[in-house]
CSV table of C-alpha atoms and ligand atoms in Angstrom, one decimal:
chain,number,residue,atom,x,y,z
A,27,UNK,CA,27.4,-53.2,-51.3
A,28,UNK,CA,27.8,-49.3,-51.0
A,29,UNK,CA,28.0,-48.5,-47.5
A,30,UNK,CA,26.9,-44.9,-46.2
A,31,UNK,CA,29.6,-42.8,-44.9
A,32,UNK,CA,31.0,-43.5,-41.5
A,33,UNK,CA,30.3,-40.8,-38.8
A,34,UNK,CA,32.5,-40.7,-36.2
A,35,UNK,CA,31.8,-39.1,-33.0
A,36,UNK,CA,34.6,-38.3,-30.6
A,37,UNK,CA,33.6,-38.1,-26.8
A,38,UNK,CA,36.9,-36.2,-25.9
A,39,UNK,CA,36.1,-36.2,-22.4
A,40,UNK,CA,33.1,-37.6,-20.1
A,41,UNK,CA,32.4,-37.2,-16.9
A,42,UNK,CA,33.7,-40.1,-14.7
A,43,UNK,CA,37.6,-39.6,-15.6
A,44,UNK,CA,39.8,-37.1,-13.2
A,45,UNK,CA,42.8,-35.1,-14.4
A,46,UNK,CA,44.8,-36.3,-11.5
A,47,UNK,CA,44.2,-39.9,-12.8
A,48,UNK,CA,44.4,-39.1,-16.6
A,49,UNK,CA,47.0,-36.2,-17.6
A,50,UNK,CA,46.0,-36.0,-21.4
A,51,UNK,CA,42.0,-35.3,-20.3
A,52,UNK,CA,41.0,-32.1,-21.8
A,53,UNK,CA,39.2,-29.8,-18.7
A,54,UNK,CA,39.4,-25.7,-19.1
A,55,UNK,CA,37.6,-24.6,-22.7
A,56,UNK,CA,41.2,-24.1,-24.0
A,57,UNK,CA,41.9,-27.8,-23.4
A,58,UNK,CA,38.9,-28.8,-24.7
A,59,UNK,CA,38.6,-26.9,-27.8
A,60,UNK,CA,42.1,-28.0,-28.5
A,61,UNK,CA,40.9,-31.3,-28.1
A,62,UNK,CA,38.0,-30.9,-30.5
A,63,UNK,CA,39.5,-29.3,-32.9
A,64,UNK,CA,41.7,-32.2,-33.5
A,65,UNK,CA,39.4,-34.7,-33.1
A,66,UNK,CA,37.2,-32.8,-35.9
A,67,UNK,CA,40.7,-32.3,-37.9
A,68,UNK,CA,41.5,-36.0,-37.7
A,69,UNK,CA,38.0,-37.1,-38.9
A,70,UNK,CA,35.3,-36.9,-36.2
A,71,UNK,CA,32.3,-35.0,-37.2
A,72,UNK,CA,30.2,-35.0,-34.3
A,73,UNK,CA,31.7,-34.0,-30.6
A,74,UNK,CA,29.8,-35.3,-27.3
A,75,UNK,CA,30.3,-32.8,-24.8
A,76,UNK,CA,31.0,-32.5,-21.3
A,77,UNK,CA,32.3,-29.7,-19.0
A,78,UNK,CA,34.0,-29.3,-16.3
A,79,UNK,CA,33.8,-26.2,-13.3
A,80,UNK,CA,37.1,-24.2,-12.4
A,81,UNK,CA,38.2,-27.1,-10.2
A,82,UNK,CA,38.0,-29.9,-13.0
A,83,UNK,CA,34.1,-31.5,-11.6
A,84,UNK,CA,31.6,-32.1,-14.1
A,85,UNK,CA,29.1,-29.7,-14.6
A,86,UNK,CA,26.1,-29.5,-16.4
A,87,UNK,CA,26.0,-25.4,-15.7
A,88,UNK,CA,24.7,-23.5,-19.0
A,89,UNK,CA,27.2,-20.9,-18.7
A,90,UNK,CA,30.2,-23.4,-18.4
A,91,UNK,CA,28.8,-25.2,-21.7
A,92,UNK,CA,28.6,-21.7,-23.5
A,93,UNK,CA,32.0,-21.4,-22.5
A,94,UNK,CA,33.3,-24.2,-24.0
A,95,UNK,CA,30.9,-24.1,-26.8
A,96,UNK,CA,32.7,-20.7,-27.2
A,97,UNK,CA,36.0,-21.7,-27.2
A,98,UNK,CA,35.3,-24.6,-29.5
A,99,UNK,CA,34.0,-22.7,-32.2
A,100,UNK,CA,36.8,-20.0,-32.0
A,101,UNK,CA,39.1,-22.6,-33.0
A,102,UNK,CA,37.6,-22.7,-36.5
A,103,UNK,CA,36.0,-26.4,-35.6
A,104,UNK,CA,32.7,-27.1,-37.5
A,105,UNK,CA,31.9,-30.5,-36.0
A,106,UNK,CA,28.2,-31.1,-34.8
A,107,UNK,CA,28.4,-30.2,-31.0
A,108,UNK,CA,26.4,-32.6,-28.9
A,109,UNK,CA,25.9,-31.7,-25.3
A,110,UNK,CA,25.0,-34.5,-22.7
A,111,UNK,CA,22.3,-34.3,-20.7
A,112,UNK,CA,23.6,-37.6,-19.1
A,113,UNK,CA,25.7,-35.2,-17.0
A,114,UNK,CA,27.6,-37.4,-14.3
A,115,UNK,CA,26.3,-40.0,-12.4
A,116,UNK,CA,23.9,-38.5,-8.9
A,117,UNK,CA,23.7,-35.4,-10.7
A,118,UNK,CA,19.9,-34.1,-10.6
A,119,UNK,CA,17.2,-33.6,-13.4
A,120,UNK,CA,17.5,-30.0,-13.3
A,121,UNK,CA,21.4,-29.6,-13.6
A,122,UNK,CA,21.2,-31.8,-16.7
A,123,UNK,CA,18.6,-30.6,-18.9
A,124,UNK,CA,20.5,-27.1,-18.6
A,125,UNK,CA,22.5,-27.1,-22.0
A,126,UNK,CA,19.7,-28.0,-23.9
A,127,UNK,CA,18.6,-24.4,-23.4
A,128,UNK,CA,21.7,-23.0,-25.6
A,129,UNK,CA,20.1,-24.9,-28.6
A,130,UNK,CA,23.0,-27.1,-29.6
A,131,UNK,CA,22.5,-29.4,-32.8
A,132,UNK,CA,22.6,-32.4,-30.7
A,133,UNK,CA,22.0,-33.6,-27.7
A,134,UNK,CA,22.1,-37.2,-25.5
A,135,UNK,CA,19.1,-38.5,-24.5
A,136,UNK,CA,19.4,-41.7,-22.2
A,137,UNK,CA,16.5,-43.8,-22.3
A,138,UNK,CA,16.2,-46.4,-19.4
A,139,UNK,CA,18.2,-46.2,-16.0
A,140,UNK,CA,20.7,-48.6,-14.7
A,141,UNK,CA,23.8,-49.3,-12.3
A,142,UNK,CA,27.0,-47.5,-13.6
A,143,UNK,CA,29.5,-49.1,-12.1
A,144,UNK,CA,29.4,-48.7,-8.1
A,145,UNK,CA,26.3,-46.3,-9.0
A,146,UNK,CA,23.3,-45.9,-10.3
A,147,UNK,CA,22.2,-43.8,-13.2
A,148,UNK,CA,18.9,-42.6,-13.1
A,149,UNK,CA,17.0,-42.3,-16.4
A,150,UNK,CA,13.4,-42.4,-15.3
A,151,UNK,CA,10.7,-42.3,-17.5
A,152,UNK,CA,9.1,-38.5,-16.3
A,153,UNK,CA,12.9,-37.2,-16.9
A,154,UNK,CA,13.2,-38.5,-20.6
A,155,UNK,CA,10.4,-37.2,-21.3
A,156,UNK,CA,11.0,-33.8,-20.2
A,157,UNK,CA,14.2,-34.0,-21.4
A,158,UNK,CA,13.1,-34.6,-25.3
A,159,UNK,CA,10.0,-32.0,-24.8
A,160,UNK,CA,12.8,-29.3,-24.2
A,161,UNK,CA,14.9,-30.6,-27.2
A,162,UNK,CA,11.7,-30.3,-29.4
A,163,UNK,CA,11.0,-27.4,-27.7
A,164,UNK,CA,14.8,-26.4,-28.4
A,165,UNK,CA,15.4,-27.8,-32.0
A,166,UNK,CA,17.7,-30.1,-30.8
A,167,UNK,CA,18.5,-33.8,-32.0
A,168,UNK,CA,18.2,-35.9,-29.7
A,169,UNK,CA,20.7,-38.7,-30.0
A,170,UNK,CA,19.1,-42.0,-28.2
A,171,UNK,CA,22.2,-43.6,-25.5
A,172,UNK,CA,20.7,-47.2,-25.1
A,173,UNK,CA,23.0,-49.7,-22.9
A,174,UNK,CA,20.5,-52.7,-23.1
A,175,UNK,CA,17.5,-53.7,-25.4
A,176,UNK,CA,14.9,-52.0,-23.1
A,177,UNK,CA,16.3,-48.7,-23.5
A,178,UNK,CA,15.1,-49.2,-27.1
A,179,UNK,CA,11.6,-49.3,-26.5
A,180,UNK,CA,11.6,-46.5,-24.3
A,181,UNK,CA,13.3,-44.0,-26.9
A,182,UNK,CA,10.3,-45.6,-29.6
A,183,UNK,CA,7.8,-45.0,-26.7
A,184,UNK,CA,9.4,-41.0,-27.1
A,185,UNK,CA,9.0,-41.3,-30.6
A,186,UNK,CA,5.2,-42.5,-30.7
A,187,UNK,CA,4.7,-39.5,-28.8
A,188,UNK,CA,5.9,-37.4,-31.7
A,189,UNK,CA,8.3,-36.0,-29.1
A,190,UNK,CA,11.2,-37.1,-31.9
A,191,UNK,CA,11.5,-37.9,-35.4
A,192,UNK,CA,13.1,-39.7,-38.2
A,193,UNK,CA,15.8,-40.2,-38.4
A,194,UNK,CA,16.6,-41.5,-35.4
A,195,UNK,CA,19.8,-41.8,-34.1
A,196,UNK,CA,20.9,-44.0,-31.3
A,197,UNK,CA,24.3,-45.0,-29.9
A,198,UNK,CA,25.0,-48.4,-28.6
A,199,UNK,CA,27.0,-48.0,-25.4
A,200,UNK,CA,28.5,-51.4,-24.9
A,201,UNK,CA,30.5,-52.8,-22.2
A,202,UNK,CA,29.6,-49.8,-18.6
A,203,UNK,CA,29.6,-52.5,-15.4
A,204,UNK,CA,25.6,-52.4,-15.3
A,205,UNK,CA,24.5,-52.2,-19.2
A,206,UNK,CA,24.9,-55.1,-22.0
A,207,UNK,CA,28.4,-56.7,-22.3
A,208,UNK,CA,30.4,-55.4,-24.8
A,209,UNK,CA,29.8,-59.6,-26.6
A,210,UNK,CA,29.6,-58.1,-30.4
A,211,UNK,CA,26.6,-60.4,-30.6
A,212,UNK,CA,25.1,-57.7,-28.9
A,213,UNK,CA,25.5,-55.2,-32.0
A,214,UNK,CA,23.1,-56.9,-33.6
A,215,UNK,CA,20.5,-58.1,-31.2
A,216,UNK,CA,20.4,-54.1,-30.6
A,217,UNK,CA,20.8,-53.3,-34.2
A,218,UNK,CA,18.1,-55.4,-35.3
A,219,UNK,CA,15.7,-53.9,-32.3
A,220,UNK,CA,16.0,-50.3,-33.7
A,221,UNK,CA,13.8,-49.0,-36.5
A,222,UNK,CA,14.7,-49.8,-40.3
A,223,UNK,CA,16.5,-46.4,-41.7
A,224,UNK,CA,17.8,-45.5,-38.2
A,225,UNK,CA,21.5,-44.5,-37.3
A,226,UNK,CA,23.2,-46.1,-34.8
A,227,UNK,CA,26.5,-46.9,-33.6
A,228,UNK,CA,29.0,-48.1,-30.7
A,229,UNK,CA,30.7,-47.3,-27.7
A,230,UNK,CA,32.5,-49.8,-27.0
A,231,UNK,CA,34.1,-48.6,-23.2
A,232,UNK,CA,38.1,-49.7,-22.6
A,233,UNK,CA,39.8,-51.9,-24.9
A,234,UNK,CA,36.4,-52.9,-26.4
A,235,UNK,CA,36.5,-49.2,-28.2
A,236,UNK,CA,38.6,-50.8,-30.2
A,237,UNK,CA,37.1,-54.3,-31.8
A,238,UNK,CA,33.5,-53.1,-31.1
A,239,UNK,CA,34.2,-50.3,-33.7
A,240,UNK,CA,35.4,-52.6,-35.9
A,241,UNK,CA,32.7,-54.3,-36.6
A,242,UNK,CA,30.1,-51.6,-36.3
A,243,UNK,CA,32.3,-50.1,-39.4
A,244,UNK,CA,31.9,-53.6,-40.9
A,245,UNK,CA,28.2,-53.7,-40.2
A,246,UNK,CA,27.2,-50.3,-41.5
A,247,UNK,CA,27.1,-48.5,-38.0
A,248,UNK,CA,28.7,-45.5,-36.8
A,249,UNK,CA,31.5,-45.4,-34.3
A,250,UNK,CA,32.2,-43.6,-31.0
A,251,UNK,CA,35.8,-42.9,-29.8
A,252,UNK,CA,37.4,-41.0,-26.9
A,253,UNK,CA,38.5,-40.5,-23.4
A,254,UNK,CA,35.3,-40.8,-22.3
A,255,UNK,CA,35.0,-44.1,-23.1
A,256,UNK,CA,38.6,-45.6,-23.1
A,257,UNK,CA,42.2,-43.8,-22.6
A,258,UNK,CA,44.1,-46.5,-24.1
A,259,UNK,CA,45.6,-46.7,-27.7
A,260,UNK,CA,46.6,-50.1,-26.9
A,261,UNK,CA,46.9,-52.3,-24.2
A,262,UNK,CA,49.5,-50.1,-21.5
A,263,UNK,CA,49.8,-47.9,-23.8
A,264,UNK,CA,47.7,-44.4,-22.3
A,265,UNK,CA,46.4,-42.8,-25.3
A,266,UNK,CA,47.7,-39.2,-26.3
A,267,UNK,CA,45.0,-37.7,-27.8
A,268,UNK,CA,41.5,-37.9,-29.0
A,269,UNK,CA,42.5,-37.3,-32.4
A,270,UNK,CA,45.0,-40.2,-32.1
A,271,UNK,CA,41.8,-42.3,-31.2
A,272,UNK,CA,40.2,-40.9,-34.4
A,273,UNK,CA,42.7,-41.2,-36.7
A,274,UNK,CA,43.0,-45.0,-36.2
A,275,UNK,CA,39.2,-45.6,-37.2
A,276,UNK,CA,39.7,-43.0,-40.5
A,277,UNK,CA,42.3,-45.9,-40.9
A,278,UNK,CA,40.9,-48.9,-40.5
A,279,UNK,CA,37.6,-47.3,-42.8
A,280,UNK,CA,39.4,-45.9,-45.3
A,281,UNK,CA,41.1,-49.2,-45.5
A,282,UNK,CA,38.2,-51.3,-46.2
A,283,UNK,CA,36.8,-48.7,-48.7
A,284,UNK,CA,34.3,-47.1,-46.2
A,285,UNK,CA,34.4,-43.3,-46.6
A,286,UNK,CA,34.4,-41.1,-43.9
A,287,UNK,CA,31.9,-38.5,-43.2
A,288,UNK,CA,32.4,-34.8,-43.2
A,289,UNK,CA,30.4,-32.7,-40.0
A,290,UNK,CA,28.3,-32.2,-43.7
A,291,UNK,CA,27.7,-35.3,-44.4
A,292,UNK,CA,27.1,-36.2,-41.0
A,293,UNK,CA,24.4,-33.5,-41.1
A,294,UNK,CA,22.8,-35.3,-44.1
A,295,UNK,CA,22.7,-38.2,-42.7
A,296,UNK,CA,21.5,-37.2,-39.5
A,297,UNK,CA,18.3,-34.9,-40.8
A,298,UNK,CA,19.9,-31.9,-39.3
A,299,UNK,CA,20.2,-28.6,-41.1
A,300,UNK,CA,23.4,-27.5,-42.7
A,301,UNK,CA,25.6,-24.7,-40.9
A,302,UNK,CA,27.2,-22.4,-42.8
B,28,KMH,N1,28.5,-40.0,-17.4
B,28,KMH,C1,27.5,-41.1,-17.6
B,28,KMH,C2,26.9,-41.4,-16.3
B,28,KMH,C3,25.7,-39.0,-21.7
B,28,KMH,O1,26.6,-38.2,-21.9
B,28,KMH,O2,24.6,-38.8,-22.1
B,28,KMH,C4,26.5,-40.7,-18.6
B,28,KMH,C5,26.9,-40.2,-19.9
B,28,KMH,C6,25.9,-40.3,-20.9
B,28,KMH,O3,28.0,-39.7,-20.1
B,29,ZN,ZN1,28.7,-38.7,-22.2
């Protein structure tokens, strides 16, 4: 069986990780477009973004994600940017539709609340909606971040409203205190929940990154890697880089005769239009 190209996404930095706990975590728009551009070097064609302000807090600030945007593009980096709008956890409705404005290719679009470790991340249904009227609005692709079943039918409930289209995307993020355990049964229960033709893939969070990829590679899914989601390369062992992250799932693809694919192909495969 010919499986499609593998799209790697790299989440190079999140919004729940501090510098002073985490050295190699990218923060000023140098760092970060550092970071991307190796993580786009190394294989990753899409980038999830998040930002940080002068003193290393997330922020969802417009200005801050131009910025960075900026800075990653300078560096000669053609991955698909996706911005979150997941921002960090407490932040409000209006701080995190703000980089939708600056009409990125892609953006996160959480569909269904729930608690995020000792918080709770609010994902009600008035704000997904009027987060993926601005990304119609915007031309952006919204990319669906599910982290049970339920989720699922709350992005389809988007898409009956013609507020998205095919083909959908949606990331599986596997393993957050609060969402679906990161059990690989639960790749398929949520992989046979989404519609036929869709994208998906996993985040697997901590050393789940790791065997949860796997088998979304095996499976025909897409894979997430990153400091957001894990800062291990193996188990005490603090990873060094993003790219290091990436590199080992061009690897372990490669090796099993799954090609990887380019920010192109990735564009392709996602319905968006091609950059030159
Ligand atoms: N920081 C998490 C609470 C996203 O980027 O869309 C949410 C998050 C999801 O990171
Ligand atoms: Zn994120």
């Amino acid at each position: 069986m010919q499986m499609e190209k593998l799209i790697i996404t790299a989440a190079i930095q999140g919004a729940e990780i501090s510098k002073s706990n985490f050295s190699p975590l990218p923060i000023t728009p140098e760092e970060v477009a550092h970071e991307a551009y190796d993580a786009w070097n190394a294989g990753a064609a899409v980038i999830h973004l998040h930002v940080r302000d002068h003193n290393g807090h997330p922020t969802q600030d417009k200005d801050e994600f131009k910025k960075n945007i900026d800075a990653i593009t300078a560096t000669g980096c053609k991955a698909i940017i996706q911005v979150s709008t997941g921002g960090a956890v407490g932040m409000t409705a209006a701080e995190r539709m703000q980089p939708v404005t600056l009409k990125p290719e892609s953006a996160s679009l959480n569909t269904g609340s729930l608690n995020f470790g000792d918080g709770i991340f609010l994902n009600p249904p008035d704000l997904i909606r009027a987060l993926a009227v601005s990304m119609k609005q915007h031309g952006v692709k919204p990319e669906f971040e599910v982290y049970e079943e339920g989720h699922i039918h709350n992005a389809l409930a988007i898409v009956k409203e013609g507020l998205a289209n095919a083909p959908l995307s949606f990331q599986f993020v596997l393993g957050v205190p609060g969402g679906m355990s990161p059990n690989p049964k639960n790749i398929f229960i949520l992989s046979e929940a989404v519609p036929i033709n869709s994208n998906w893939g996993v985040a697997g969070i901590g050393r789940y990154q790791l065997s949860l990829g796997m088998i979304s590679i095996l499976l025909g899914g897409n894979v997430r890697v990153g400091f957001e989601d894990n800062i291990y390369y193996s188990k005490g062992e603090p990873a060094k880089s993003n790219a290091q992250l990436v590199a080992r799932m061009v690897r372990l693809s490669e090796e099993i005769g799954r090609p990887i694919a380019s920010e192109n192909d990735a564009r392709d495969i996602l319905g968006l239009k091609k950059r030159e």
